[in-house]
PDB file of C-alpha atoms in Angstrom:
ATOM      1  CA  MET A 205      76.697  96.944 107.889  1.00 50.00           C
ATOM      2  CA  LYS A 206      74.669  93.848 106.913  1.00 55.00           C
ATOM      3  CA  ILE A 207      77.205  92.979 104.231  1.00 56.00           C
ATOM      4  CA  SER A 208      80.107  93.263 106.659  1.00 64.00           C
ATOM      5  CA  LYS A 209      78.329  90.963 109.138  1.00 67.00           C
ATOM      6  CA  LYS A 210      77.808  88.363 106.417  1.00 69.00           C
ATOM      7  CA  LEU A 211      81.455  88.522 105.436  1.00 74.00           C
ATOM      8  CA  TYR A 212      82.719  88.465 109.027  1.00 73.00           C
ATOM      9  CA  SER A 213      83.019  84.675 109.150  1.00 77.00           C
ATOM     10  CA  TYR A 214      84.958  84.708 105.865  1.00 79.00           C
ATOM     11  CA  TYR A 215      87.391  87.253 107.299  1.00 80.00           C
ATOM     12  CA  MET A 216      88.091  84.847 110.155  1.00 82.00           C
ATOM     13  CA  VAL A 217      89.021  81.931 107.875  1.00 86.00           C
ATOM     14  CA  LEU A 218      90.886  84.054 105.326  1.00 88.00           C
ATOM     15  CA  PRO A 219      94.376  83.707 106.934  1.00 89.00           C
ATOM     16  CA  ALA A 220      94.060  79.917 107.127  1.00 91.00           C
ATOM     17  CA  LEU A 221      92.711  79.823 103.565  1.00 91.00           C
ATOM     18  CA  LEU A 222      95.645  81.866 102.278  1.00 93.00           C
ATOM     19  CA  ILE A 223      98.151  79.573 104.010  1.00 94.00           C
ATOM     20  CA  TYR A 224      96.361  76.511 102.589  1.00 92.00           C
ATOM     21  CA  CYS A 225      96.423  77.949  99.053  1.00 93.00           C
ATOM     22  CA  LEU A 226     100.067  79.005  99.347  1.00 93.00           C
ATOM     23  CA  PHE A 227     101.449  75.745 100.741  1.00 92.00           C
ATOM     24  CA  PHE A 228      99.078  73.171  99.208  1.00 89.00           C
ATOM     25  CA  VAL A 229      96.988  74.382  96.262  1.00 90.00           C
ATOM     26  CA  LEU A 230      99.758  76.342  94.518  1.00 93.00           C
ATOM     27  CA  PRO A 231     102.419  73.574  94.818  1.00 90.00           C
ATOM     28  CA  THR A 232      99.849  71.038  93.605  1.00 88.00           C
ATOM     29  CA  VAL A 233      99.069  73.094  90.502  1.00 92.00           C
ATOM     30  CA  ILE A 234     102.769  73.710  89.791  1.00 92.00           C
ATOM     31  CA  GLY A 235     103.527  70.013  90.318  1.00 90.00           C
ATOM     32  CA  PHE A 236     100.737  69.061  87.921  1.00 92.00           C
ATOM     33  CA  PHE A 237     102.373  71.237  85.256  1.00 93.00           C
ATOM     34  CA  TYR A 238     105.885  69.845  85.796  1.00 93.00           C
ATOM     35  CA  SER A 239     104.624  66.258  85.647  1.00 94.00           C
ATOM     36  CA  PHE A 240     104.154  66.799  81.902  1.00 94.00           C
ATOM     37  CA  THR A 241     107.738  67.991  81.347  1.00 93.00           C
ATOM     38  CA  ASP A 242     111.198  66.415  81.033  1.00 90.00           C
ATOM     39  CA  TRP A 243     112.459  68.398  84.038  1.00 90.00           C
ATOM     40  CA  ARG A 244     115.818  66.924  85.020  1.00 89.00           C
ATOM     41  CA  LEU A 245     118.861  67.966  87.017  1.00 85.00           C
ATOM     42  CA  ASP A 246     121.190  67.601  84.016  1.00 84.00           C
ATOM     43  CA  ARG A 247     119.116  69.798  81.690  1.00 82.00           C
ATOM     44  CA  GLU A 248     119.042  73.555  81.666  1.00 81.00           C
ATOM     45  CA  GLU A 249     115.880  73.782  79.586  1.00 87.00           C
ATOM     46  CA  ILE A 250     112.528  72.351  80.664  1.00 89.00           C
ATOM     47  CA  ARG A 251     110.465  71.007  77.776  1.00 91.00           C
ATOM     48  CA  PHE A 252     106.890  69.768  77.605  1.00 92.00           C
ATOM     49  CA  ASN A 253     106.830  66.016  76.896  1.00 91.00           C
ATOM     50  CA  GLY A 254     103.130  65.211  77.234  1.00 90.00           C
ATOM     51  CA  TRP A 255     102.262  61.809  78.694  1.00 93.00           C
ATOM     52  CA  THR A 256     105.799  60.408  78.453  1.00 93.00           C
ATOM     53  CA  ASN A 257     106.365  60.347  82.228  1.00 93.00           C
ATOM     54  CA  PHE A 258     103.080  58.543  82.844  1.00 93.00           C
ATOM     55  CA  GLN A 259     103.819  56.044  80.059  1.00 93.00           C
ATOM     56  CA  THR A 260     107.127  55.344  81.793  1.00 91.00           C
ATOM     57  CA  ILE A 261     105.329  54.721  85.073  1.00 91.00           C
ATOM     58  CA  PHE A 262     103.014  52.118  83.541  1.00 91.00           C
ATOM     59  CA  THR A 263     105.698  50.351  81.507  1.00 92.00           C
ATOM     60  CA  ASP A 264     108.600  50.229  83.976  1.00 91.00           C
ATOM     61  CA  ASP A 265     108.563  46.996  86.026  1.00 93.00           C
ATOM     62  CA  THR A 266     109.960  48.650  89.164  1.00 92.00           C
ATOM     63  CA  LEU A 267     107.390  51.447  89.077  1.00 92.00           C
ATOM     64  CA  LEU A 268     104.561  48.966  88.524  1.00 92.00           C
ATOM     65  CA  LEU A 269     105.838  46.914  91.464  1.00 95.00           C
ATOM     66  CA  ALA A 270     105.829  50.068  93.601  1.00 94.00           C
ATOM     67  CA  LEU A 271     102.208  50.732  92.636  1.00 92.00           C
ATOM     68  CA  LYS A 272     101.286  47.117  93.452  1.00 94.00           C
ATOM     69  CA  ASN A 273     103.045  47.261  96.833  1.00 96.00           C
ATOM     70  CA  THR A 274     101.329  50.538  97.677  1.00 95.00           C
ATOM     71  CA  VAL A 275      97.909  49.013  96.988  1.00 94.00           C
ATOM     72  CA  ILE A 276      98.779  45.884  99.007  1.00 96.00           C
ATOM     73  CA  PHE A 277     100.004  47.999 101.918  1.00 96.00           C
ATOM     74  CA  ALA A 278      96.881  50.186 101.844  1.00 95.00           C
ATOM     75  CA  VAL A 279      94.428  47.261 101.719  1.00 95.00           C
ATOM     76  CA  VAL A 280      96.165  45.161 104.393  1.00 97.00           C
ATOM     77  CA  THR A 281      96.702  48.042 106.821  1.00 97.00           C
ATOM     78  CA  VAL A 282      93.196  49.464 106.407  1.00 96.00           C
ATOM     79  CA  ILE A 283      91.703  46.070 107.274  1.00 96.00           C
ATOM     80  CA  GLY A 284      94.205  45.257 110.007  1.00 96.00           C
ATOM     81  CA  LYS A 285      94.193  48.598 111.798  1.00 96.00           C
ATOM     82  CA  ASN A 286      90.414  48.856 111.825  1.00 96.00           C
ATOM     83  CA  VAL A 287      89.693  45.243 112.791  1.00 96.00           C
ATOM     84  CA  PHE A 288      92.223  45.278 115.627  1.00 96.00           C
ATOM     85  CA  GLY A 289      91.127  48.791 116.589  1.00 95.00           C
ATOM     86  CA  ILE A 290      87.482  47.764 116.968  1.00 95.00           C
ATOM     87  CA  VAL A 291      88.362  44.537 118.824  1.00 94.00           C
ATOM     88  CA  LEU A 292      90.602  46.405 121.274  1.00 95.00           C
ATOM     89  CA  ALA A 293      88.040  49.172 121.746  1.00 94.00           C
ATOM     90  CA  VAL A 294      85.200  46.739 122.494  1.00 92.00           C
ATOM     91  CA  ALA A 295      87.378  44.737 124.890  1.00 92.00           C
ATOM     92  CA  LEU A 296      88.684  47.804 126.725  1.00 92.00           C
ATOM     93  CA  ASN A 297      85.251  49.396 126.909  1.00 90.00           C
ATOM     94  CA  MET A 298      84.242  46.689 129.398  1.00 87.00           C
ATOM     95  CA  GLN A 299      84.433  47.183 133.128  1.00 82.00           C
ATOM     96  CA  LEU A 300      87.942  45.854 133.584  1.00 84.00           C
ATOM     97  CA  LYS A 301      89.964  47.010 136.570  1.00 87.00           C
ATOM     98  CA  THR A 302      93.061  47.462 134.431  1.00 90.00           C
ATOM     99  CA  ARG A 303      91.302  49.002 131.412  1.00 89.00           C
ATOM    100  CA  ASN A 304      92.973  52.409 131.765  1.00 91.00           C
ATOM    101  CA  LEU A 305      96.420  50.837 132.001  1.00 94.00           C
ATOM    102  CA  LEU A 306      95.705  48.578 129.041  1.00 92.00           C
ATOM    103  CA  ARG A 307      94.433  51.508 126.988  1.00 93.00           C
ATOM    104  CA  ALA A 308      97.680  53.367 127.642  1.00 93.00           C
ATOM    105  CA  ILE A 309      99.746  50.285 126.747  1.00 94.00           C
ATOM    106  CA  PHE A 310      97.954  49.666 123.446  1.00 94.00           C
ATOM    107  CA  TYR A 311      97.927  53.354 122.516  1.00 95.00           C
ATOM    108  CA  SER A 312     101.602  54.009 123.319  1.00 94.00           C
ATOM    109  CA  PRO A 313     103.088  52.544 120.073  1.00 93.00           C
ATOM    110  CA  SER A 314     101.253  55.203 118.042  1.00 93.00           C
ATOM    111  CA  ILE A 315     103.281  57.980 119.673  1.00 92.00           C
ATOM    112  CA  LEU A 316     106.629  56.290 118.997  1.00 91.00           C
ATOM    113  CA  SER A 317     108.844  57.450 116.155  1.00 90.00           C
ATOM    114  CA  ILE A 318     109.175  55.009 113.273  1.00 88.00           C
ATOM    115  CA  LEU A 319     112.946  55.290 113.776  1.00 87.00           C
ATOM    116  CA  VAL A 320     112.606  53.913 117.305  1.00 91.00           C
ATOM    117  CA  ILE A 321     110.336  51.140 116.055  1.00 91.00           C
ATOM    118  CA  SER A 322     112.884  50.275 113.367  1.00 89.00           C
ATOM    119  CA  ILE A 323     115.683  50.028 115.933  1.00 89.00           C
ATOM    120  CA  VAL A 324     113.531  47.669 118.025  1.00 90.00           C
ATOM    121  CA  PHE A 325     112.097  45.473 115.274  1.00 91.00           C
ATOM    122  CA  THR A 326     115.003  45.132 112.832  1.00 90.00           C
ATOM    123  CA  PRO A 327     117.117  42.876 115.129  1.00 90.00           C
ATOM    124  CA  MET A 328     113.996  40.945 116.157  1.00 92.00           C
ATOM    125  CA  LEU A 329     113.086  40.157 112.541  1.00 91.00           C
ATOM    126  CA  ARG A 330     116.469  38.841 111.437  1.00 89.00           C
ATOM    127  CA  SER A 331     116.805  35.170 110.514  1.00 87.00           C
ATOM    128  CA  ASP A 332     118.476  34.595 113.886  1.00 88.00           C
ATOM    129  CA  GLY A 333     116.303  37.120 115.691  1.00 90.00           C
ATOM    130  CA  VAL A 334     114.005  36.821 118.672  1.00 92.00           C
ATOM    131  CA  ILE A 335     110.849  36.058 116.689  1.00 92.00           C
ATOM    132  CA  ASN A 336     112.310  33.087 114.801  1.00 93.00           C
ATOM    133  CA  LYS A 337     113.947  31.775 117.976  1.00 93.00           C
ATOM    134  CA  LEU A 338     110.586  32.043 119.746  1.00 92.00           C
ATOM    135  CA  PHE A 339     108.914  29.975 117.033  1.00 90.00           C
ATOM    136  CA  GLU A 340     111.673  27.359 117.243  1.00 91.00           C
ATOM    137  CA  SER A 341     111.451  27.184 121.040  1.00 91.00           C
ATOM    138  CA  VAL A 342     107.733  26.282 120.929  1.00 91.00           C
ATOM    139  CA  GLY A 343     108.097  23.734 118.139  1.00 88.00           C
ATOM    140  CA  LEU A 344     106.929  25.991 115.310  1.00 86.00           C
ATOM    141  CA  GLY A 345     110.188  26.150 113.417  1.00 86.00           C
ATOM    142  CA  SER A 346     108.317  25.825 110.115  1.00 87.00           C
ATOM    143  CA  LEU A 347     106.982  29.374 110.655  1.00 88.00           C
ATOM    144  CA  THR A 348     110.415  30.973 110.762  1.00 91.00           C
ATOM    145  CA  GLN A 349     110.994  33.413 107.943  1.00 92.00           C
ATOM    146  CA  ALA A 350     113.514  35.894 106.604  1.00 91.00           C
ATOM    147  CA  TRP A 351     111.035  38.604 107.488  1.00 93.00           C
ATOM    148  CA  LEU A 352     112.856  41.631 106.036  1.00 92.00           C
ATOM    149  CA  THR A 353     114.928  39.939 103.340  1.00 91.00           C
ATOM    150  CA  ASP A 354     112.457  37.604 101.636  1.00 93.00           C
ATOM    151  CA  PRO A 355     110.973  39.451  98.605  1.00 93.00           C
ATOM    152  CA  ALA A 356     107.766  37.400  98.854  1.00 93.00           C
ATOM    153  CA  ILE A 357     106.798  38.572 102.348  1.00 95.00           C
ATOM    154  CA  VAL A 358     108.755  41.749 103.066  1.00 95.00           C
ATOM    155  CA  ILE A 359     105.898  44.135 102.246  1.00 96.00           C
ATOM    156  CA  LEU A 360     103.564  42.103 104.483  1.00 95.00           C
ATOM    157  CA  THR A 361     106.108  42.334 107.288  1.00 95.00           C
ATOM    158  CA  VAL A 362     106.100  46.116 106.958  1.00 95.00           C
ATOM    159  CA  CYS A 363     102.278  46.010 106.987  1.00 96.00           C
ATOM    160  CA  GLY A 364     102.327  44.041 110.233  1.00 95.00           C
ATOM    161  CA  ILE A 365     104.640  46.533 111.935  1.00 95.00           C
ATOM    162  CA  SER A 366     102.486  49.438 110.755  1.00 95.00           C
ATOM    163  CA  ILE A 367      99.353  47.742 112.113  1.00 96.00           C
ATOM    164  CA  TRP A 368     101.083  47.121 115.453  1.00 96.00           C
ATOM    165  CA  GLN A 369     102.071  50.778 115.650  1.00 94.00           C
ATOM    166  CA  SER A 370      98.766  52.390 114.657  1.00 94.00           C
ATOM    167  CA  ALA A 371      95.981  50.054 115.823  1.00 94.00           C
ATOM    168  CA  GLY A 372      96.004  51.748 119.233  1.00 95.00           C
ATOM    169  CA  PHE A 373      95.274  55.113 117.637  1.00 96.00           C
ATOM    170  CA  GLN A 374      92.268  53.667 115.820  1.00 96.00           C
ATOM    171  CA  MET A 375      91.262  52.040 119.117  1.00 96.00           C
ATOM    172  CA  ALA A 376      91.133  55.462 120.803  1.00 95.00           C
ATOM    173  CA  ILE A 377      88.760  56.814 118.146  1.00 95.00           C
ATOM    174  CA  TYR A 378      86.538  53.737 118.380  1.00 96.00           C
ATOM    175  CA  LEU A 379      86.521  54.003 122.168  1.00 95.00           C
ATOM    176  CA  ALA A 380      85.247  57.576 121.923  1.00 93.00           C
ATOM    177  CA  GLY A 381      82.490  56.361 119.609  1.00 92.00           C
ATOM    178  CA  LEU A 382      81.540  53.465 121.870  1.00 92.00           C
ATOM    179  CA  GLN A 383      81.307  55.674 124.940  1.00 91.00           C
ATOM    180  CA  SER A 384      78.852  57.955 123.146  1.00 89.00           C
ATOM    181  CA  ILE A 385      76.367  55.096 122.611  1.00 88.00           C
ATOM    182  CA  PRO A 386      73.611  55.142 125.285  1.00 87.00           C
ATOM    183  CA  LYS A 387      73.535  51.994 127.431  1.00 86.00           C
ATOM    184  CA  ASP A 388      69.744  52.003 127.247  1.00 88.00           C
ATOM    185  CA  TYR A 389      69.934  50.495 123.763  1.00 86.00           C
ATOM    186  CA  TYR A 390      71.855  47.474 125.021  1.00 85.00           C
ATOM    187  CA  GLU A 391      69.511  47.027 127.979  1.00 84.00           C
ATOM    188  CA  ALA A 392      66.503  47.075 125.650  1.00 88.00           C
ATOM    189  CA  ALA A 393      68.207  44.573 123.320  1.00 85.00           C
ATOM    190  CA  THR A 394      68.952  42.270 126.236  1.00 85.00           C
ATOM    191  CA  ILE A 395      65.300  42.378 127.334  1.00 84.00           C
ATOM    192  CA  ASP A 396      64.277  41.462 123.760  1.00 81.00           C
ATOM    193  CA  GLY A 397      66.561  38.439 123.911  1.00 82.00           C
ATOM    194  CA  ALA A 398      69.402  39.718 121.727  1.00 80.00           C
ATOM    195  CA  GLY A 399      72.810  38.225 122.476  1.00 82.00           C
ATOM    196  CA  GLY A 400      76.167  39.952 122.431  1.00 81.00           C
ATOM    197  CA  TRP A 401      76.806  39.365 118.722  1.00 86.00           C
ATOM    198  CA  LYS A 402      73.382  40.644 117.610  1.00 87.00           C
ATOM    199  CA  SER A 403      73.770  43.703 119.824  1.00 87.00           C
ATOM    200  CA  PHE A 404      77.162  44.351 118.264  1.00 87.00           C
ATOM    201  CA  VAL A 405      75.870  44.000 114.679  1.00 85.00           C
ATOM    202  CA  HIS A 406      72.575  45.865 115.066  1.00 85.00           C
ATOM    203  CA  ILE A 407      73.488  48.491 117.687  1.00 87.00           C
ATOM    204  CA  THR A 408      77.230  48.963 118.010  1.00 87.00           C
ATOM    205  CA  LEU A 409      78.261  48.960 114.348  1.00 88.00           C
ATOM    206  CA  PRO A 410      75.482  51.270 113.053  1.00 87.00           C
ATOM    207  CA  LEU A 411      76.031  53.806 115.846  1.00 88.00           C
ATOM    208  CA  LEU A 412      79.800  53.513 115.420  1.00 91.00           C
ATOM    209  CA  LEU A 413      79.658  54.532 111.752  1.00 90.00           C
ATOM    210  CA  PRO A 414      81.012  58.085 112.320  1.00 89.00           C
ATOM    211  CA  ALA A 415      84.110  56.633 114.007  1.00 92.00           C
ATOM    212  CA  ILE A 416      84.423  53.938 111.316  1.00 92.00           C
ATOM    213  CA  ASN A 417      84.174  56.634 108.658  1.00 91.00           C
ATOM    214  CA  ILE A 418      86.969  58.672 110.237  1.00 92.00           C
ATOM    215  CA  ASN A 419      89.258  55.679 110.716  1.00 94.00           C
ATOM    216  CA  LEU A 420      88.681  54.308 107.221  1.00 93.00           C
ATOM    217  CA  MET A 421      89.636  57.633 105.669  1.00 92.00           C
ATOM    218  CA  LEU A 422      92.686  58.105 107.905  1.00 93.00           C
ATOM    219  CA  THR A 423      94.028  54.594 107.335  1.00 95.00           C
ATOM    220  CA  LEU A 424      93.265  54.576 103.608  1.00 93.00           C
ATOM    221  CA  ILE A 425      94.955  57.893 102.877  1.00 92.00           C
ATOM    222  CA  GLY A 426      97.851  57.022 105.179  1.00 93.00           C
ATOM    223  CA  GLY A 427      98.237  53.620 103.491  1.00 94.00           C
ATOM    224  CA  LEU A 428      98.332  55.055  99.981  1.00 93.00           C
ATOM    225  CA  LYS A 429     100.843  57.700 101.069  1.00 92.00           C
ATOM    226  CA  VAL A 430     103.121  55.225 102.876  1.00 94.00           C
ATOM    227  CA  PHE A 431     106.783  56.194 102.921  1.00 94.00           C
ATOM    228  CA  SER A 432     108.508  56.323 106.304  1.00 92.00           C
ATOM    229  CA  GLU A 433     107.786  52.707 107.318  1.00 92.00           C
ATOM    230  CA  VAL A 434     109.289  51.286 104.120  1.00 94.00           C
ATOM    231  CA  PHE A 435     112.148  53.776 103.957  1.00 93.00           C
ATOM    232  CA  VAL A 436     113.293  53.162 107.519  1.00 91.00           C
ATOM    233  CA  LEU A 437     112.728  49.390 107.748  1.00 92.00           C
ATOM    234  CA  THR A 438     113.845  48.166 104.306  1.00 93.00           C
ATOM    235  CA  GLY A 439     114.842  51.146 102.158  1.00 90.00           C
ATOM    236  CA  GLY A 440     112.748  49.579  99.401  1.00 91.00           C
ATOM    237  CA  GLY A 441     114.744  46.341  99.492  1.00 88.00           C
ATOM    238  CA  PRO A 442     115.716  43.640  99.163  1.00 90.00           C
ATOM    239  CA  GLY A 443     116.387  44.813  95.632  1.00 88.00           C
ATOM    240  CA  ASN A 444     113.186  46.652  94.809  1.00 91.00           C
ATOM    241  CA  ALA A 445     110.852  44.127  96.453  1.00 94.00           C
ATOM    242  CA  SER A 446     109.305  46.568  98.946  1.00 94.00           C
ATOM    243  CA  GLN A 447     109.393  49.755  96.901  1.00 95.00           C
ATOM    244  CA  VAL A 448     106.252  51.886  97.192  1.00 95.00           C
ATOM    245  CA  VAL A 449     105.204  55.041  95.391  1.00 94.00           C
ATOM    246  CA  GLY A 450     106.597  57.254  98.158  1.00 93.00           C
ATOM    247  CA  THR A 451     110.081  55.718  98.020  1.00 94.00           C
ATOM    248  CA  ILE A 452     110.098  55.815  94.211  1.00 93.00           C
ATOM    249  CA  ILE A 453     109.250  59.518  94.308  1.00 92.00           C
ATOM    250  CA  MET A 454     112.137  60.167  96.681  1.00 92.00           C
ATOM    251  CA  ARG A 455     114.507  58.084  94.541  1.00 91.00           C
ATOM    252  CA  SER A 456     113.450  59.902  91.371  1.00 91.00           C
ATOM    253  CA  PHE A 457     114.124  63.282  92.935  1.00 90.00           C
ATOM    254  CA  GLY A 458     117.420  62.006  94.337  1.00 90.00           C
ATOM    255  CA  GLU A 459     118.502  60.898  90.852  1.00 90.00           C
ATOM    256  CA  GLY A 460     117.533  64.257  89.381  1.00 91.00           C
ATOM    257  CA  SER A 461     114.493  62.923  87.463  1.00 91.00           C
ATOM    258  CA  TRP A 462     112.272  65.654  88.822  1.00 92.00           C
ATOM    259  CA  GLY A 463     109.657  65.473  86.056  1.00 93.00           C
ATOM    260  CA  LEU A 464     109.166  61.722  86.575  1.00 92.00           C
ATOM    261  CA  GLY A 465     109.072  62.135  90.353  1.00 92.00           C
ATOM    262  CA  THR A 466     106.484  64.879  90.047  1.00 93.00           C
ATOM    263  CA  ALA A 467     104.429  62.684  87.703  1.00 93.00           C
ATOM    264  CA  MET A 468     104.456  59.890  90.302  1.00 93.00           C
ATOM    265  CA  ASN A 469     103.368  62.383  92.952  1.00 91.00           C
ATOM    266  CA  THR A 470     100.573  63.666  90.712  1.00 92.00           C
ATOM    267  CA  LEU A 471      99.417  60.106  90.020  1.00 91.00           C
ATOM    268  CA  LEU A 472      99.378  59.375  93.752  1.00 90.00           C
ATOM    269  CA  PHE A 473      97.323  62.532  94.372  1.00 89.00           C
ATOM    270  CA  VAL A 474      94.800  61.524  91.692  1.00 90.00           C
ATOM    271  CA  VAL A 475      94.506  57.948  93.033  1.00 89.00           C
ATOM    272  CA  VAL A 476      94.010  59.118  96.624  1.00 89.00           C
ATOM    273  CA  THR A 477      91.366  61.613  95.489  1.00 89.00           C
ATOM    274  CA  LEU A 478      89.498  59.142  93.249  1.00 90.00           C
ATOM    275  CA  ILE A 479      89.339  56.558  96.038  1.00 88.00           C
ATOM    276  CA  SER A 480      88.806  58.712  99.120  1.00 87.00           C
ATOM    277  CA  VAL A 481      86.168  61.159  97.810  1.00 87.00           C
ATOM    278  CA  PRO A 482      83.628  58.508  96.622  1.00 88.00           C
ATOM    279  CA  LEU A 483      84.293  56.469  99.769  1.00 85.00           C
ATOM    280  CA  LEU A 484      83.711  59.512 101.957  1.00 83.00           C
ATOM    281  CA  TYR A 485      80.480  60.302 100.074  1.00 85.00           C
ATOM    282  CA  PHE A 486      79.272  56.693 100.435  1.00 83.00           C
ATOM    283  CA  MET A 487      80.118  56.516 104.133  1.00 80.00           C
ATOM    284  CA  ARG A 488      78.449  59.853 104.844  1.00 79.00           C
ATOM    285  CA  ARG A 489      75.244  58.694 103.137  1.00 79.00           C
ATOM    286  CA  LYS A 490      75.397  55.407 105.038  1.00 72.00           C
ATOM    287  CA  GLU A 491      75.938  57.317 108.276  1.00 67.00           C
ATOM    288  CA  VAL A 492      72.904  59.561 107.642  1.00 59.00           C
ATOM    289  CA  SER A 493      70.669  56.657 106.605  1.00 62.00           C
ATOM    290  CA  GLU A 494      71.493  54.768 109.785  1.00 59.00           C
TER     291      GLU A 494
END
């Protein structure tokens, strides 16, 4: 009877654990195996080819560009989404009469489909689109750009759209964290002569660490796994200027290079794991120490 009581909690999680193993662990293990093969659509026999696929990844200019773009997208969006998220959360945590309406407005882009966002932004970002015309109308014609067709800035344009879409979601998490901080701390800081900035640095940020931890992990993993934003807005173009790992994986599978595509997917999994696990460990320790 004692044994059955101890195992009761495990019985409850067993169905979810089986589903997780079946649809995540098993495909990951199988994919890891196939990433070391020459698995292709035009070959009947699958042969082990060692590190050939990974050597191709690190010697092919297009694949290296995709890796670079993925890192750029992850870094820019992690910073942008979290900075704007905190700023919006702090601003809308004040006693504004329209704060609930503003919260809804800033949060609403995060529930939109990327397809809808693409339909809205693509005409606006053309050379003769609304954004360039707006710059010209206020005397800032030098800022006009070919936002989605200039190889030098296209990935940054996609980053900006992603930040616009998701910053409201990060804002909601930061708002929940801010509302859990007792007001007594701020009152005591005010009595001690601390201004708004010192209160923010020494009270808000330390007590907001759990929310920061969650948002950093969500935005980092989402940034490294980017696919839909690039695929819908640019298709990896112009040329290959905005290719990311996700679009390269899809292209490899579409061309029948399944072994190479699986190797790219395995590499992405390893990179996400190597970055996110130490970061999570560091943030958890920081959160406990605070």
